[in-house]
PDB file of C-alpha atoms in Angstrom:
ATOM      1  CA  MET C 286       2.442   7.416  24.654  1.00 48.00           C
ATOM      2  CA  THR C 287       0.429   5.262  22.381  1.00 54.00           C
ATOM      3  CA  GLU C 288      -0.349   1.972  22.629  1.00 58.00           C
ATOM      4  CA  PRO C 289       1.456  -0.769  20.747  1.00 59.00           C
ATOM      5  CA  PRO C 290      -0.402  -2.297  17.847  1.00 61.00           C
ATOM      6  CA  PRO C 291      -1.972  -5.793  18.677  1.00 57.00           C
ATOM      7  CA  PRO C 292       0.285  -8.708  17.407  1.00 58.00           C
ATOM      8  CA  ILE C 293      -0.606  -9.710  13.938  1.00 58.00           C
ATOM      9  CA  THR C 294      -1.589 -13.144  13.506  1.00 55.00           C
ATOM     10  CA  ALA C 295      -2.882 -14.978  10.141  1.00 50.00           C
ATOM     11  CA  PRO C 296      -6.578 -15.857  10.442  1.00 53.00           C
ATOM     12  CA  ARG C 297      -7.940 -19.131   9.242  1.00 54.00           C
ATOM     13  CA  PRO C 298      -7.507 -19.289   5.304  1.00 55.00           C
ATOM     14  CA  ASP C 299     -10.660 -18.631   2.769  1.00 59.00           C
ATOM     15  CA  PRO C 300     -10.923 -21.029   0.126  1.00 59.00           C
ATOM     16  CA  GLY C 301     -10.762 -19.419  -3.334  1.00 70.00           C
ATOM     17  CA  LEU C 302      -9.710 -15.708  -1.636  1.00 93.00           C
ATOM     18  CA  ASP C 303      -9.074 -13.239  -4.651  1.00 96.00           C
ATOM     19  CA  LEU C 304      -8.049 -10.448  -3.032  1.00 97.00           C
ATOM     20  CA  LEU C 305      -6.132  -9.691   0.223  1.00 98.00           C
ATOM     21  CA  PHE C 306      -5.593  -6.378   1.647  1.00 98.00           C
ATOM     22  CA  ALA C 307      -2.890  -5.979   4.243  1.00 98.00           C
ATOM     23  CA  GLY C 308      -0.656  -3.175   6.117  1.00 98.00           C
ATOM     24  CA  SER C 309      -1.896  -0.396   8.583  1.00 98.00           C
ATOM     25  CA  SER C 310      -4.528   1.773   9.387  1.00 97.00           C
ATOM     26  CA  ILE C 311      -5.027   3.657   5.945  1.00 98.00           C
ATOM     27  CA  PHE C 312      -6.156  -0.020   4.452  1.00 98.00           C
ATOM     28  CA  GLU C 313      -7.317  -1.206   7.809  1.00 98.00           C
ATOM     29  CA  GLN C 314     -10.400   1.577   8.113  1.00 98.00           C
ATOM     30  CA  TRP C 315     -11.062   1.480   4.178  1.00 98.00           C
ATOM     31  CA  PRO C 316     -14.820   0.752   4.078  1.00 97.00           C
ATOM     32  CA  GLN C 317     -15.055  -0.068   0.454  1.00 96.00           C
ATOM     33  CA  ALA C 318     -12.154  -2.529   0.413  1.00 96.00           C
ATOM     34  CA  ALA C 319     -13.925  -5.781   0.957  1.00 91.00           C
ATOM     35  CA  THR C 320     -16.474  -5.036  -1.694  1.00 94.00           C
ATOM     36  CA  LEU C 321     -14.302  -2.967  -4.083  1.00 95.00           C
ATOM     37  CA  LEU C 322     -15.320  -5.122  -7.201  1.00 95.00           C
ATOM     38  CA  PRO C 323     -18.493  -6.985  -7.514  1.00 94.00           C
ATOM     39  CA  GLY C 324     -18.258 -10.891  -7.355  1.00 93.00           C
ATOM     40  CA  VAL C 325     -14.311 -10.573  -5.496  1.00 95.00           C
ATOM     41  CA  HIS C 326     -13.927 -12.671  -2.651  1.00 95.00           C
ATOM     42  CA  ALA C 327     -11.812 -10.050  -0.647  1.00 96.00           C
ATOM     43  CA  ARG C 328     -10.480 -10.128   2.869  1.00 96.00           C
ATOM     44  CA  ASN C 329      -9.062  -7.148   4.803  1.00 97.00           C
ATOM     45  CA  ALA C 330      -6.468  -8.413   7.349  1.00 97.00           C
ATOM     46  CA  ALA C 331      -4.766  -4.820   7.699  1.00 98.00           C
ATOM     47  CA  ILE C 332      -4.035  -3.863  11.381  1.00 98.00           C
ATOM     48  CA  GLY C 333      -3.968   0.020  12.434  1.00 97.00           C
ATOM     49  CA  GLY C 334      -0.355   1.417  13.973  1.00 97.00           C
ATOM     50  CA  THR C 335       1.520  -1.613  12.468  1.00 98.00           C
ATOM     51  CA  HIS C 336       5.177  -0.979  11.022  1.00 98.00           C
ATOM     52  CA  THR C 337       6.900  -3.076   8.380  1.00 98.00           C
ATOM     53  CA  VAL C 338       8.812  -4.884  10.794  1.00 98.00           C
ATOM     54  CA  ASP C 339       5.642  -5.770  12.370  1.00 98.00           C
ATOM     55  CA  TRP C 340       4.724  -7.491   9.215  1.00 98.00           C
ATOM     56  CA  LEU C 341       7.939  -9.228   8.527  1.00 98.00           C
ATOM     57  CA  PRO C 342       7.075 -12.693  10.530  1.00 97.00           C
ATOM     58  CA  THR C 343       3.675 -12.843   9.350  1.00 97.00           C
ATOM     59  CA  LEU C 344       2.629 -11.582   6.035  1.00 98.00           C
ATOM     60  CA  GLY C 345       4.389 -14.546   4.224  1.00 97.00           C
ATOM     61  CA  PRO C 346       2.858 -17.176   6.185  1.00 96.00           C
ATOM     62  CA  MET C 347      -0.293 -15.425   5.727  1.00 96.00           C
ATOM     63  CA  VAL C 348      -0.178 -15.019   1.843  1.00 96.00           C
ATOM     64  CA  ARG C 349       0.847 -18.906   1.909  1.00 95.00           C
ATOM     65  CA  ARG C 350      -2.101 -19.619   3.838  1.00 94.00           C
ATOM     66  CA  PHE C 351      -4.852 -17.578   1.825  1.00 94.00           C
ATOM     67  CA  GLN C 352      -3.214 -17.770  -1.761  1.00 94.00           C
ATOM     68  CA  PRO C 353      -4.691 -15.219  -3.014  1.00 96.00           C
ATOM     69  CA  ARG C 354      -4.584 -13.890  -6.620  1.00 96.00           C
ATOM     70  CA  VAL C 355      -3.554 -10.002  -5.289  1.00 97.00           C
ATOM     71  CA  LEU C 356      -2.540  -8.621  -2.507  1.00 98.00           C
ATOM     72  CA  CYS C 357      -2.966  -5.197  -1.788  1.00 98.00           C
ATOM     73  CA  LEU C 358      -0.210  -3.741   0.769  1.00 98.00           C
ATOM     74  CA  TYR C 359       0.013  -0.237   2.493  1.00 98.00           C
ATOM     75  CA  VAL C 360       2.685  -0.112   4.825  1.00 98.00           C
ATOM     76  CA  GLY C 361       5.250   1.937   5.714  1.00 98.00           C
ATOM     77  CA  SER C 362       3.651   4.957   6.704  1.00 97.00           C
ATOM     78  CA  ASN C 363       4.051   4.686  10.540  1.00 98.00           C
ATOM     79  CA  ASP C 364       7.710   4.137  10.194  1.00 98.00           C
ATOM     80  CA  ILE C 365       8.051   7.431   8.277  1.00 97.00           C
ATOM     81  CA  ALA C 366       5.862   9.375  10.701  1.00 96.00           C
ATOM     82  CA  GLN C 367       7.915   7.875  13.698  1.00 95.00           C
ATOM     83  CA  GLY C 368      11.250   8.796  12.250  1.00 96.00           C
ATOM     84  CA  ARG C 369      12.548   5.450  11.202  1.00 96.00           C
ATOM     85  CA  ALA C 370      15.587   5.479   9.280  1.00 97.00           C
ATOM     86  CA  THR C 371      15.063   5.465   5.327  1.00 97.00           C
ATOM     87  CA  ARG C 372      17.276   2.273   4.512  1.00 97.00           C
ATOM     88  CA  GLU C 373      15.539   0.215   7.058  1.00 98.00           C
ATOM     89  CA  VAL C 374      12.488   1.068   5.741  1.00 98.00           C
ATOM     90  CA  ILE C 375      13.455   0.229   2.387  1.00 98.00           C
ATOM     91  CA  CYS C 376      15.009  -3.299   3.457  1.00 98.00           C
ATOM     92  CA  ASN C 377      12.082  -4.233   5.332  1.00 98.00           C
ATOM     93  CA  LEU C 378       9.688  -3.311   2.523  1.00 98.00           C
ATOM     94  CA  GLN C 379      12.063  -5.299  -0.061  1.00 97.00           C
ATOM     95  CA  GLN C 380      12.099  -8.451   2.437  1.00 98.00           C
ATOM     96  CA  LEU C 381       8.330  -8.357   2.463  1.00 98.00           C
ATOM     97  CA  LEU C 382       8.182  -7.908  -1.286  1.00 97.00           C
ATOM     98  CA  ALA C 383      10.475 -11.191  -1.653  1.00 96.00           C
ATOM     99  CA  ASP C 384       8.708 -12.992   1.169  1.00 96.00           C
ATOM    100  CA  THR C 385       5.196 -12.512  -0.579  1.00 96.00           C
ATOM    101  CA  HIS C 386       6.692 -13.916  -3.836  1.00 95.00           C
ATOM    102  CA  ARG C 387       8.220 -16.828  -1.842  1.00 95.00           C
ATOM    103  CA  ALA C 388       5.165 -17.633  -0.416  1.00 96.00           C
ATOM    104  CA  SER C 389       2.827 -17.614  -3.401  1.00 95.00           C
ATOM    105  CA  ALA C 390       4.811 -17.101  -7.025  1.00 93.00           C
ATOM    106  CA  ASP C 391       1.428 -16.602  -8.646  1.00 92.00           C
ATOM    107  CA  THR C 392       0.169 -14.028  -6.227  1.00 95.00           C
ATOM    108  CA  ALA C 393      -0.126 -10.470  -7.877  1.00 96.00           C
ATOM    109  CA  THR C 394       1.210  -7.851  -5.288  1.00 97.00           C
ATOM    110  CA  LEU C 395       0.349  -4.139  -5.326  1.00 98.00           C
ATOM    111  CA  TYR C 396       2.284  -2.131  -3.234  1.00 98.00           C
ATOM    112  CA  PHE C 397       0.430   1.233  -2.683  1.00 98.00           C
ATOM    113  CA  SER C 398       2.887   3.918  -1.951  1.00 98.00           C
ATOM    114  CA  ILE C 399       2.942   6.046   1.438  1.00 98.00           C
ATOM    115  CA  ILE C 400       0.503   8.812   1.258  1.00 97.00           C
ATOM    116  CA  ARG C 401       2.139  12.022   1.493  1.00 96.00           C
ATOM    117  CA  SER C 402      -0.114  13.825   4.265  1.00 96.00           C
ATOM    118  CA  ALA C 403       1.050  16.899   6.086  1.00 95.00           C
ATOM    119  CA  ASP C 404       2.468  15.095   8.907  1.00 95.00           C
ATOM    120  CA  LYS C 405       5.190  13.839   6.769  1.00 96.00           C
ATOM    121  CA  ALA C 406       6.124  16.827   4.763  1.00 94.00           C
ATOM    122  CA  ASP C 407       9.557  17.190   6.372  1.00 95.00           C
ATOM    123  CA  ARG C 408      10.053  13.561   4.950  1.00 96.00           C
ATOM    124  CA  TYR C 409       9.115  14.142   1.552  1.00 95.00           C
ATOM    125  CA  LEU C 410      12.714  13.528   0.255  1.00 95.00           C
ATOM    126  CA  ASP C 411      12.905  10.563   2.387  1.00 97.00           C
ATOM    127  CA  LEU C 412       9.941   9.077   0.641  1.00 97.00           C
ATOM    128  CA  ASP C 413      11.419  10.110  -2.972  1.00 96.00           C
ATOM    129  CA  GLU C 414      13.969   7.749  -1.757  1.00 97.00           C
ATOM    130  CA  VAL C 415      11.828   4.784  -0.673  1.00 97.00           C
ATOM    131  CA  GLU C 416       9.437   5.125  -3.562  1.00 97.00           C
ATOM    132  CA  ALA C 417      12.540   4.808  -6.092  1.00 96.00           C
ATOM    133  CA  ALA C 418      14.128   1.788  -4.352  1.00 97.00           C
ATOM    134  CA  VAL C 419      10.508  -0.141  -4.331  1.00 97.00           C
ATOM    135  CA  ARG C 420       9.333   0.733  -7.664  1.00 96.00           C
ATOM    136  CA  GLU C 421      12.829  -0.719  -8.791  1.00 96.00           C
ATOM    137  CA  HIS C 422      12.377  -3.599  -6.605  1.00 96.00           C
ATOM    138  CA  CYS C 423       8.911  -4.430  -7.968  1.00 96.00           C
ATOM    139  CA  ALA C 424      10.450  -4.219 -11.783  1.00 95.00           C
ATOM    140  CA  SER C 425      12.910  -6.689 -10.937  1.00 93.00           C
ATOM    141  CA  MET C 426      10.781  -9.400  -9.313  1.00 90.00           C
ATOM    142  CA  PRO C 427      10.386 -12.454 -11.247  1.00 83.00           C
ATOM    143  CA  ASN C 428       7.157 -13.158 -13.582  1.00 79.00           C
ATOM    144  CA  ASP C 429       6.025  -9.427 -13.478  1.00 83.00           C
ATOM    145  CA  ARG C 430       4.137 -10.654 -10.465  1.00 88.00           C
ATOM    146  CA  ALA C 431       4.838  -7.168  -8.490  1.00 95.00           C
ATOM    147  CA  ALA C 432       3.764  -3.405  -9.337  1.00 96.00           C
ATOM    148  CA  PHE C 433       4.129  -0.098  -7.326  1.00 97.00           C
ATOM    149  CA  VAL C 434       0.765   1.689  -7.236  1.00 97.00           C
ATOM    150  CA  ASP C 435       1.527   5.626  -6.499  1.00 96.00           C
ATOM    151  CA  SER C 436      -1.694   6.114  -4.113  1.00 96.00           C
ATOM    152  CA  ASN C 437      -0.711   9.917  -4.365  1.00 95.00           C
ATOM    153  CA  PRO C 438      -2.624  11.465  -7.470  1.00 94.00           C
ATOM    154  CA  VAL C 439      -5.947  10.577  -5.099  1.00 97.00           C
ATOM    155  CA  PHE C 440      -4.905  13.183  -2.597  1.00 96.00           C
ATOM    156  CA  PHE C 441      -3.250  16.177  -4.692  1.00 94.00           C
ATOM    157  CA  THR C 442      -4.808  18.560  -6.991  1.00 89.00           C
ATOM    158  CA  PRO C 443      -5.251  18.025 -10.744  1.00 65.00           C
ATOM    159  CA  ALA C 444      -2.783  21.076 -11.412  1.00 52.00           C
ATOM    160  CA  THR C 445       0.061  18.738  -9.378  1.00 44.00           C
ATOM    161  CA  GLU C 446      -1.054  15.531 -11.121  1.00 46.00           C
ATOM    162  CA  ARG C 447      -0.157  17.074 -14.855  1.00 48.00           C
ATOM    163  CA  ARG C 448       3.138  18.279 -13.433  1.00 51.00           C
ATOM    164  CA  SER C 449       5.947  16.130 -15.510  1.00 54.00           C
ATOM    165  CA  ASN C 450       6.642  12.813 -14.432  1.00 61.00           C
ATOM    166  CA  ALA C 451      10.199  13.473 -14.885  1.00 63.00           C
ATOM    167  CA  LYS C 452      10.630  15.310 -11.664  1.00 76.00           C
ATOM    168  CA  PRO C 453      10.684  13.583  -8.270  1.00 80.00           C
ATOM    169  CA  PRO C 454       7.566  13.228  -6.358  1.00 86.00           C
ATOM    170  CA  SER C 455       8.544  15.773  -3.959  1.00 82.00           C
ATOM    171  CA  GLU C 456       8.449  18.417  -6.599  1.00 83.00           C
ATOM    172  CA  ARG C 457       5.252  16.903  -8.327  1.00 85.00           C
ATOM    173  CA  TYR C 458       3.424  16.396  -4.876  1.00 90.00           C
ATOM    174  CA  THR C 459       3.817  19.251  -2.825  1.00 89.00           C
ATOM    175  CA  LEU C 460       2.125  20.622   0.251  1.00 90.00           C
ATOM    176  CA  SER C 461       0.009  23.254  -0.934  1.00 89.00           C
ATOM    177  CA  GLN C 462      -1.825  21.025  -3.127  1.00 91.00           C
ATOM    178  CA  LEU C 463      -3.101  18.725  -0.996  1.00 94.00           C
ATOM    179  CA  LYS C 464      -6.773  18.393  -1.357  1.00 94.00           C
ATOM    180  CA  ARG C 465      -9.285  19.626   1.091  1.00 93.00           C
ATOM    181  CA  GLY C 466     -11.458  17.726   2.637  1.00 96.00           C
ATOM    182  CA  TYR C 467      -9.333  14.658   2.508  1.00 97.00           C
ATOM    183  CA  PHE C 468      -7.776  14.078   5.993  1.00 96.00           C
ATOM    184  CA  LEU C 469      -9.244  14.142   9.179  1.00 97.00           C
ATOM    185  CA  GLU C 470      -7.860  16.575  12.065  1.00 95.00           C
ATOM    186  CA  ASP C 471      -4.793  14.541  12.835  1.00 94.00           C
ATOM    187  CA  ARG C 472      -3.775  15.357   9.009  1.00 93.00           C
ATOM    188  CA  VAL C 473      -2.927  11.637   8.578  1.00 95.00           C
ATOM    189  CA  HIS C 474      -6.175   9.557   8.218  1.00 97.00           C
ATOM    190  CA  LEU C 475      -8.645   9.740   5.624  1.00 98.00           C
ATOM    191  CA  THR C 476     -11.945  11.048   5.489  1.00 98.00           C
ATOM    192  CA  PRO C 477     -15.082   9.431   3.574  1.00 98.00           C
ATOM    193  CA  THR C 478     -14.828  11.433   0.573  1.00 98.00           C
ATOM    194  CA  ALA C 479     -11.236  10.370   0.682  1.00 98.00           C
ATOM    195  CA  TYR C 480     -11.931   6.641   0.531  1.00 98.00           C
ATOM    196  CA  GLU C 481     -14.702   7.168  -2.467  1.00 98.00           C
ATOM    197  CA  ALA C 482     -11.751   8.854  -4.465  1.00 97.00           C
ATOM    198  CA  LEU C 483      -9.693   6.213  -3.423  1.00 98.00           C
ATOM    199  CA  THR C 484     -11.928   3.421  -4.376  1.00 98.00           C
ATOM    200  CA  ARG C 485     -12.585   4.817  -7.468  1.00 97.00           C
ATOM    201  CA  TYR C 486      -8.666   5.297  -8.550  1.00 98.00           C
ATOM    202  CA  ALA C 487      -8.155   1.433  -6.880  1.00 98.00           C
ATOM    203  CA  ALA C 488     -10.789  -0.253  -8.254  1.00 97.00           C
ATOM    204  CA  PRO C 489      -9.331  -0.669 -12.034  1.00 97.00           C
ATOM    205  CA  ILE C 490      -6.203  -1.241 -11.063  1.00 97.00           C
ATOM    206  CA  VAL C 491      -6.642  -4.013  -9.226  1.00 97.00           C
ATOM    207  CA  HIS C 492      -9.257  -5.208 -11.687  1.00 96.00           C
ATOM    208  CA  ASP C 493      -6.184  -5.390 -13.989  1.00 95.00           C
ATOM    209  CA  ALA C 494      -4.231  -7.245 -11.584  1.00 95.00           C
ATOM    210  CA  LEU C 495      -7.042  -9.954 -11.057  1.00 95.00           C
ATOM    211  CA  ASN C 496      -7.354 -10.496 -14.761  1.00 91.00           C
ATOM    212  CA  LYS C 497      -3.758 -10.557 -15.779  1.00 84.00           C
ATOM    213  CA  PRO C 498      -2.560 -14.158 -16.788  1.00 74.00           C
ATOM    214  CA  VAL C 499      -0.195 -16.123 -14.043  1.00 63.00           C
ATOM    215  CA  SER C 500       1.849 -19.211 -14.749  1.00 52.00           C
ATOM    216  CA  ALA C 501       0.429 -22.236 -15.967  1.00 35.00           C
ATOM    217  CA  ARG C 502       1.963 -24.066 -12.617  1.00 36.00           C
ATOM    218  CA  PRO C 503      -1.028 -25.690 -10.448  1.00 31.00           C
ATOM    219  CA  ARG C 504      -2.202 -24.153  -7.368  1.00 31.00           C
TER     220      ARG C 504
END
């Protein structure tokens, strides 16, 4: 039986924090997260093993304390892997995004989609539903302060990436096209090569979010 993750506690705020990472082990174990962009003050608060429900009482208060310019969030993977109902995952993610916006309306939230690793192959259709709902929710949020980031182009071959975007993700990202050498033996966690690729992919996205104009409201 796996040990439950430790309780999430909001660390002391860092003045002038630019970038905050939160979520589960994919982000917790990202070696380059804190140094993703030169000159950017970043902090990684992700905790391995956490589910969406673990962050519901904590993410909003954490964002309120830190007031980061950008929040990068990766959570929901453990929910899917352990069989949590799709509707519950969607509701929790929507609540997390809403709580973040209420906590700091000027914080830009980047939600990184759940990686379609091999252990989740039997739930790819459920992931289609989760992604569609979160995309729609991000698009509906005020002031254009939330965005859905598709993580999966990092982990699938270019031939798959070139497939029509009109197709659902479960047809564009097929199990046979997962890149070799990107996952550890558990088929979930990432190798150093995968993290290097994720860094190259995410850096310009985060850079753009950091430089996007925000409201004139004083901080």
